[in-house]
Coordinates of C-alpha atoms and ligand atoms in Angstrom, one line a residue:
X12 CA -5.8 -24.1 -10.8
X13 CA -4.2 -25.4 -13.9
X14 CA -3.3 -24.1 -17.4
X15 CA -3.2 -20.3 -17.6
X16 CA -5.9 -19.6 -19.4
X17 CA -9.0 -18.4 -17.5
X18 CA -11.9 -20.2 -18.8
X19 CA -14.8 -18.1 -20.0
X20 CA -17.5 -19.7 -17.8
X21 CA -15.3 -18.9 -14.7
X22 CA -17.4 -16.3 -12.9
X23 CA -15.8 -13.1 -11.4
X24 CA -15.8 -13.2 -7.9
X25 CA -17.2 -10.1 -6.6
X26 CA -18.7 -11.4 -2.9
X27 CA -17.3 -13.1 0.0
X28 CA -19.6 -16.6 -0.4
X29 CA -17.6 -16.9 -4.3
X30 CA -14.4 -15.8 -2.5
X31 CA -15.0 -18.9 0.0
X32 CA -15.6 -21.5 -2.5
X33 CA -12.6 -20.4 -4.4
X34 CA -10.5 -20.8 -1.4
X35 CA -12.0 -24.4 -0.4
X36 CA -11.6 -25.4 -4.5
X37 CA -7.8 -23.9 -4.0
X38 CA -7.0 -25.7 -0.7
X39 CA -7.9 -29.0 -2.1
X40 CA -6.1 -28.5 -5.0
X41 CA -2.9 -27.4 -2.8
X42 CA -3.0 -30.2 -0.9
X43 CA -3.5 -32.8 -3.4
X44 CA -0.4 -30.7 -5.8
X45 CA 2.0 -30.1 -2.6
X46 CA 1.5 -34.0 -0.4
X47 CA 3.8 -34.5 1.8
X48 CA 6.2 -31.5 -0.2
X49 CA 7.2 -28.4 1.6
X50 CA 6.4 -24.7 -0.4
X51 CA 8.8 -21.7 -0.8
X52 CA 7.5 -18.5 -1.1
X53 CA 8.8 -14.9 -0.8
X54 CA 6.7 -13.0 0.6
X55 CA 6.9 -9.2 0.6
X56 CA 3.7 -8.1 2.1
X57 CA 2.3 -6.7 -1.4
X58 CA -1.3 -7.7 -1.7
X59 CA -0.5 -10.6 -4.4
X60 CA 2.4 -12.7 -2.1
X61 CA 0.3 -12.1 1.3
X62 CA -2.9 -13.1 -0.6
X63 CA -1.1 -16.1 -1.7
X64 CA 0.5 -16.8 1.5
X65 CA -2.4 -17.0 3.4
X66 CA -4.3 -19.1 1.3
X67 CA -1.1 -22.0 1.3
X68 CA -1.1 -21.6 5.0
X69 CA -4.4 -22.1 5.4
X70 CA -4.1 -25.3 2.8
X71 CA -0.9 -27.0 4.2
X72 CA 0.2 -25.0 7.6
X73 CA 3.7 -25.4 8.8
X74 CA 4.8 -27.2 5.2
X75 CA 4.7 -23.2 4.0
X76 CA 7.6 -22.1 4.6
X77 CA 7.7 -17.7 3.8
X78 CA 11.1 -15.7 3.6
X79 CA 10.5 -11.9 4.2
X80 CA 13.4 -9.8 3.1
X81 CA 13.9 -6.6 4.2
X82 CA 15.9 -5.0 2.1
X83 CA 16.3 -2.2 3.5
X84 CA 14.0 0.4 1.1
X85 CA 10.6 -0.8 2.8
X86 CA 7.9 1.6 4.2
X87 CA 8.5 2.5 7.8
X88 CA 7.2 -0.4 9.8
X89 CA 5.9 -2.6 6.8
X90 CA 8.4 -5.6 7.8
X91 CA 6.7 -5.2 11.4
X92 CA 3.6 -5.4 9.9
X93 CA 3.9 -8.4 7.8
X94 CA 5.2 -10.3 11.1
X95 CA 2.5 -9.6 13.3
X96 CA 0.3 -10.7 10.5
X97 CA 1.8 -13.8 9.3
X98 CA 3.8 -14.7 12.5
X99 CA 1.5 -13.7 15.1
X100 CA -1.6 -14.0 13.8
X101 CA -1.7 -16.5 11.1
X102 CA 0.8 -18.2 12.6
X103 CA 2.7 -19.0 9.7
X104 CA 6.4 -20.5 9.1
X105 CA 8.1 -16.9 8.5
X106 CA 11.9 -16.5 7.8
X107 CA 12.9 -12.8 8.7
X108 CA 15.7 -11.4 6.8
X109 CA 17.4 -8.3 7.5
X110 CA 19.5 -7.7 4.5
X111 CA 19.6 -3.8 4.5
X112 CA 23.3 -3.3 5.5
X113 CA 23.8 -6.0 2.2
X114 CA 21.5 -3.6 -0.1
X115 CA 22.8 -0.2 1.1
X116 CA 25.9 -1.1 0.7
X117 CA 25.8 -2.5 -3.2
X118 CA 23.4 0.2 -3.6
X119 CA 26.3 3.4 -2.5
X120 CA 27.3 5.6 -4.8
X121 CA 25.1 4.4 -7.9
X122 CA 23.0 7.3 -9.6
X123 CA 21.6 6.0 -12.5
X124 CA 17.6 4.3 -12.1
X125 CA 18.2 1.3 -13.8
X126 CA 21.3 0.3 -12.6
X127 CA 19.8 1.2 -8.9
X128 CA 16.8 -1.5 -10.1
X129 CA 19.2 -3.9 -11.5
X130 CA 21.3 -4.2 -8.2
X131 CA 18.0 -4.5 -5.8
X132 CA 16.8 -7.2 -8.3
X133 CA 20.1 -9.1 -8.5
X134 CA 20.6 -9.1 -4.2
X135 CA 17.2 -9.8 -3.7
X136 CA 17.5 -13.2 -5.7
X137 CA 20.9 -13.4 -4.2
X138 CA 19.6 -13.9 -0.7
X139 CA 16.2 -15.5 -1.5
X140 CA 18.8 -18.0 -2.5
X141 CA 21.0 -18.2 0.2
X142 CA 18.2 -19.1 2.5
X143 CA 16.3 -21.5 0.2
X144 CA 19.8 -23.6 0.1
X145 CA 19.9 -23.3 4.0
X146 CA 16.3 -25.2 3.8
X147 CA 16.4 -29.1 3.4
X148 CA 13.3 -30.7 1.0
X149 CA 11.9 -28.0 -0.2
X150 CA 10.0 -29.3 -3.3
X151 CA 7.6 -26.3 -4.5
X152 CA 7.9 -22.8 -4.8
X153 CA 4.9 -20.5 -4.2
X154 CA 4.2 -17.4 -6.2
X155 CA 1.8 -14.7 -6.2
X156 CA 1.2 -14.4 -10.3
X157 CA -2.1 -13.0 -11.0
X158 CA -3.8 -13.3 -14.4
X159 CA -2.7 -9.9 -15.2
X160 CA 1.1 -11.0 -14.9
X161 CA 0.3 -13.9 -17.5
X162 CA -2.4 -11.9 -20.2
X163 CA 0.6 -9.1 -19.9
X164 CA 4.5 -10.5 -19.4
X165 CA 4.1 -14.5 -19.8
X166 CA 3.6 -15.1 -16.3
X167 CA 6.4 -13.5 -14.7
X168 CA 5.3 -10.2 -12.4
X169 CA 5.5 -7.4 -13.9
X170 CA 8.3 -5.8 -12.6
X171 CA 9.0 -8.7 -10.5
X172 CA 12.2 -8.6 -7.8
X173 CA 11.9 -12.4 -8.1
X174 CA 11.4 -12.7 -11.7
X175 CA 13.6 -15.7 -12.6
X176 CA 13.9 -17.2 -9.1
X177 CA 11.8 -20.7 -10.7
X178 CA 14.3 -21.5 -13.2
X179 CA 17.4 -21.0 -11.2
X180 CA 16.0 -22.8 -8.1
X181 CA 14.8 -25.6 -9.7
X182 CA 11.5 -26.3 -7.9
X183 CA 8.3 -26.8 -9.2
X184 CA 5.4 -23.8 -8.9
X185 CA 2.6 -23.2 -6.9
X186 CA 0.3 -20.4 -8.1
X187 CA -2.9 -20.7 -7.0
X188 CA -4.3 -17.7 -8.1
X189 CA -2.9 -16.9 -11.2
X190 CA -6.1 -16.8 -12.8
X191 CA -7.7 -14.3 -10.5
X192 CA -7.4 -10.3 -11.4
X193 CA -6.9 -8.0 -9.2
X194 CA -10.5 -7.2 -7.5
X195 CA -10.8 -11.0 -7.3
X196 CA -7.7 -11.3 -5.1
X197 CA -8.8 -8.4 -2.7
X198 CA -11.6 -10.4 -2.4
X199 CA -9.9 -13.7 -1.4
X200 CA -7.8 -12.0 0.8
X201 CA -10.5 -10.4 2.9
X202 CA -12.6 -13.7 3.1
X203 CA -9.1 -15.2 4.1
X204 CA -9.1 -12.7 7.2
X205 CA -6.5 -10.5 6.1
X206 CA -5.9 -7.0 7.6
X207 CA -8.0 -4.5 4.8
X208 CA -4.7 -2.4 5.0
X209 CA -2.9 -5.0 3.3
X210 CA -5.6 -6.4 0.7
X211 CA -6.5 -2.9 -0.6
X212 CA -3.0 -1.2 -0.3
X213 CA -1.3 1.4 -2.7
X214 CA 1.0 -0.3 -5.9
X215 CA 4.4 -0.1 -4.0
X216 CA 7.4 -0.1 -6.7
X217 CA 9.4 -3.2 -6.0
X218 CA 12.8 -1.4 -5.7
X219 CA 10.7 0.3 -3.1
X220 CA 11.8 3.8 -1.5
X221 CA 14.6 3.2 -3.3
X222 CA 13.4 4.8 -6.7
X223 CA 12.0 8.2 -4.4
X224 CA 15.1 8.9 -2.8
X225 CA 16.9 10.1 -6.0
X226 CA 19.8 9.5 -7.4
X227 CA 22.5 7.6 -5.4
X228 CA 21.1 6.5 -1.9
X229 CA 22.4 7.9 1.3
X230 CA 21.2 6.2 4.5
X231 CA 20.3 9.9 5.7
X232 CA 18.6 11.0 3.1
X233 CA 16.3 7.1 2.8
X234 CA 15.4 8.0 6.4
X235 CA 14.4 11.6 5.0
X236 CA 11.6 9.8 2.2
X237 CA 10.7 7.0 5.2
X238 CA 9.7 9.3 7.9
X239 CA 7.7 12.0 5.5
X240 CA 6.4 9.1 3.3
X241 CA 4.8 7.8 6.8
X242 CA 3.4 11.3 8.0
X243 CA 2.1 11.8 4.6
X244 CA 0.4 8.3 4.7
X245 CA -0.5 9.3 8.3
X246 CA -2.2 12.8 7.4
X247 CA -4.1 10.9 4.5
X248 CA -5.3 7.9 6.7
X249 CA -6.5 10.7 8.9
X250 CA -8.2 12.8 6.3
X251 CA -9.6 9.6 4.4
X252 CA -8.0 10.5 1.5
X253 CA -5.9 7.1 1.8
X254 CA -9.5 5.4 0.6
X255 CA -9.9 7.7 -2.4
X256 CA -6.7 8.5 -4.0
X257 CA -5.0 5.4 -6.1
X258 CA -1.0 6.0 -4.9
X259 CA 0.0 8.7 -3.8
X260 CA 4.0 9.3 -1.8
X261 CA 7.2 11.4 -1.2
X262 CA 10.4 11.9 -3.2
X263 CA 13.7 13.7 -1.7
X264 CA 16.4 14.4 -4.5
X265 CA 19.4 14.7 -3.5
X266 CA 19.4 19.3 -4.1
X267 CA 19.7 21.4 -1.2
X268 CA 18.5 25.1 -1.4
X269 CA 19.0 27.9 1.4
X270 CA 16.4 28.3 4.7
X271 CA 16.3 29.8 7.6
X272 CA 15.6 27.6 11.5
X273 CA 16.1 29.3 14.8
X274 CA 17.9 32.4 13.2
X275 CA 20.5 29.9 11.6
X276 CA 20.9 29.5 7.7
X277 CA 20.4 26.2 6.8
X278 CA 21.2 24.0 3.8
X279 CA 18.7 20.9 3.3
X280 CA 16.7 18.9 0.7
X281 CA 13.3 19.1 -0.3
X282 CA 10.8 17.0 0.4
X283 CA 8.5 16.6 -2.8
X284 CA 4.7 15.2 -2.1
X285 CA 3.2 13.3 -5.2
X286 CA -0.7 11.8 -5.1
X287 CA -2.1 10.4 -8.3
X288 CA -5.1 8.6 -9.4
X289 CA -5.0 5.7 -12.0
X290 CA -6.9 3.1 -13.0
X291 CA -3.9 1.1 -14.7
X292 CA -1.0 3.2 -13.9
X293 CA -0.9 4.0 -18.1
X294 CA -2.2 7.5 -17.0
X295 CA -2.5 9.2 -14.0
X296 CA -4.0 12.8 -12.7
X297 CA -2.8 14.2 -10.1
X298 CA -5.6 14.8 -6.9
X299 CA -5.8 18.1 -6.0
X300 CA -5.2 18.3 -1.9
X301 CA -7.1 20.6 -0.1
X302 CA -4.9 23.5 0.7
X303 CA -5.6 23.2 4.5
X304 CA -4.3 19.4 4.4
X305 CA -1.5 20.5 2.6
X306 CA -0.4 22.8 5.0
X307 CA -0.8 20.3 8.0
X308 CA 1.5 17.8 5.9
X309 CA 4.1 20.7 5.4
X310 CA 4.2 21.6 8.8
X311 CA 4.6 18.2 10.2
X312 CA 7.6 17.5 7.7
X313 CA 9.0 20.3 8.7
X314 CA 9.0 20.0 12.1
X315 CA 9.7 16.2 11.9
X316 CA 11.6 14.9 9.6
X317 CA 15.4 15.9 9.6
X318 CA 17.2 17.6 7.2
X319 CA 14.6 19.0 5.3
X320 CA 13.7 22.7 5.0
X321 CA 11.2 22.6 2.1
X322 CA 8.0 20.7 0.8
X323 CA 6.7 21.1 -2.7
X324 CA 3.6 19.5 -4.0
X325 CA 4.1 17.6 -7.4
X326 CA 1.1 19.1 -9.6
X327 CA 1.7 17.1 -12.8
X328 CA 0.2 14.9 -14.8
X329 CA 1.5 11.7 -16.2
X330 CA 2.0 12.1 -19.4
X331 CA 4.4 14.1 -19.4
X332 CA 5.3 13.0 -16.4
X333 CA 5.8 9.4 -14.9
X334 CA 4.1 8.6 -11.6
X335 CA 7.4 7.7 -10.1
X336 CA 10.3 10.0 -10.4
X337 CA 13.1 7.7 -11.2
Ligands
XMP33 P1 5.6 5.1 -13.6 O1 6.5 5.8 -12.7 O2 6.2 4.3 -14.7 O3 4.9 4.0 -12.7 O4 4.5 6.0 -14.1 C1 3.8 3.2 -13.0 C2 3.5 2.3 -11.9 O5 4.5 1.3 -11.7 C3 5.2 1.4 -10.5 N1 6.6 1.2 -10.7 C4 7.3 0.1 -10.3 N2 6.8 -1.1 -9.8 N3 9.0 -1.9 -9.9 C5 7.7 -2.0 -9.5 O6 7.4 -3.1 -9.0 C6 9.5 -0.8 -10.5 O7 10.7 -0.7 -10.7 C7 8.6 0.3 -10.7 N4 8.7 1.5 -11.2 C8 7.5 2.0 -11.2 C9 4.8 2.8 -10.0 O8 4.9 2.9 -8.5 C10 3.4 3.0 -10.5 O9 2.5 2.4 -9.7

C-alpha cells in the first residue's frame, strides 16, 4: 500500500472474502517491496503489531524477523500468549526478550505519570535497539500504523512505545495496513487465522500495568494489579461481559487502610475495579456490574491476591474522570 492517503473508492472491508483479497493484494506487494531484504518488527501482541505480523509472515516467512519485549508491566501470561501464537503456531522468527529486571529497576522510586511513561518509552527503544544491532542485514522495519495513527498524529501511533524507532534505526518502513481502520484490521486478522482473543482485545495502555499500579512501582504491589486484573478478566470472560464492555481493569494505589483476617489487624491496599464503555476513548460511561458479579470478583480478590484487604468499584464517568488513573 503506498501513499497515506486512503483513496475514496477503496471499499471498507467488512467480510472475510474482502479481508482475503486484501491480504493476497498485501502479500504481493510485500514481497515485491521486501526481495531478498529481511523485516524488523516489534511486536507486542496489541491487535495492530500481531495483525501486521502475521500478514508479513504469511508474505515472506523466516525473512520476518519479530522482537517481543517483555518489559515487565504486561498482563499475566500475555508474553506466553504471543509465543504460542507466533512461535508455535504461526511459526514465525520471534526474538523473546525478558527485560523486566531492566524496566523495574529504572522504573523504582519514580511517582510522577509522565516521568513513569517517559522511562518505559525511552528503555523500550533502548532494547529494541540493542537487539536490532545484534541482527546482521536487516533492511526494513515493519510497523503496525493504522489509518487512524496517520488521519490523527502524522503516522506515528498514538501513544506509541516505539514512536521514533524509524528515524534512529535507519531502515526503511513496511506498513502494510496503514490505510485500514480499526474494524478493517479485526477483519484481516481473523481471515489471517488469528486467535479472536487477540483481534478483538481491550485498548491496553502501552506503559501497560504500569500506569494502574499508582504512583512509584513496587514489584509487590505490580503483582497485586496482575493477579486481580487476571481474575477480573477471568470473572468477565466467564460472565460474557468481556464481549460487551469496551475496557474495563484494576488499579492498586499505593494507600493502605485497616482490616481484619483470621482475628489479626491487617494493613493492605485496595484493589480498585474500573469497566468503561467507549466508542473513541474521548468519553466513556461506566457499566454498571451486576451486584452478584461484583461480589464474586470481591471475594475472589480477596481471597487470592495478596496484600489486599479491600475492593472498591470505580463508578465514575470520564469526564471528570479519565479512563485510566495515572
Ligand atoms: P484516558 O485515561 O486518557 O485513556 O481516558 C484513554 C485511552 O488511552 C489509553 N491510554 C494509553 N494508551 N499509552 C497508551 O498506549 C498511554 O500512555 C496511555 N494512557 C492512556 C487508555 O487505556 C484508554 O484506552
Amino acid at each position: 500500500m503506498s501513499g497515506n492517503v486512503r483513496d475514496p473508492k477503496m471499499m471498507r472491508i467488512t467480510s472475510k472474502k474482502m479481508a482475503d483479497v486484501f491480504i493476497a493484494e498485501q502479500i504481493a506487494e510485500i514481497k515485491a517491496t521486501v526481495k531478498d531484504g529481511r523485516v524488523l518488527l516489534a511486536l507486542s501482541g496489541g491487535v495492530d503489531s500481531s495483525v501486521c505480523a502475521a500478514l508479513l509472515a504469511k508474505a515472506i516467512g523466516e525473512k520476518l524477523v519479530c522482537v517481543h519485549v517483555n518489559h515487565g508491566l504486561l498482563r499475566k501470561n500475555e508474553s506466553e500468549e504471543v509465543i504460542r501464537v507466533f512461535k508455535n503456531e504461526l511459526k514465525a522468527n520471534l526474538i523473546y526478550v525478558d527485560a523486566a529486571d531492566e524496566f523495574l529497576d529504572a522504573l523504582a522510586g519514580v511517582e510522577e505519570p509522565e516521568q513513569k511513561r517517559k522511562i518505559i518509552g525511552r528503555l523500550f527503544i533502548e532494547v529494541f535497539k540493542k537487539e536490532a544491532q545484534k541482527l546482521d542485514g536487516i533492511d526494513f522495519l515493519g510497523q503496525g500504523t493504522i489509518y487512524p495513527d496517520i488521519l490523527e498524529s502524522d503516522g506515528v501511533k498514538a501513544h506509541h512505545n516505539v514512536g521514533g524507532l524509524p528515524e534512529q534505526l535507519g531502515f526503511k518502513l513496511v506498513e502494510p495496513i496503514k490505510l485500514l481502520y480499526k474494524d478493517e484490521v479485526r477483519q484481516v486478522g481473523e481471515a489471517l487465522g488469528l486467535p479472536h482473543g487477540m483481534v478483538y482485545r481491550q485498548p491496553f495502555p502501552g506503559p501497560g500495568l504500569g500506569v494502574r499500579c499508582i504512583g512509584a512501582i513496587t514489584r509487590d504491589r505490580l503483582e497485586a494489579v496482575r493477579e486481580s486484573d487476571a481474575i477480573l478478566r477471568e470473572e468477565f470472560a466467564a460472565s460474557g461481559l468481556d464481549q460487551k464492555v469496551w475496557q474495563f481493569f484494576t488499579v492498586v494505589p499505593p494507600i493502605q487502610s485497616t482490616g481484619i483476617k483470621d482475628g489479626k489487624r491487617t494493613y493492605e491496599w485496595p484493589v480498585i475495579i474500573r469497566a468503561m464503555n467507549s466508542v473513541d476513548a474521548v468519553t466513556a460511561t461506566i457499566e454498571e456490574i451486576p451486584y452478584a458479579l461484583l461480589g464474586k470478583i470481591r471475594d475472589r480478590i480477596l481471597a487470592e491476591v495478596k496484600g489486599v484487604n479491600r475492593v472498591l468499584y470505580d463508578v465514575t464517568n470520564k469526564p471528570v474522570a479519565t479512563i485510566e488513573w495515572e
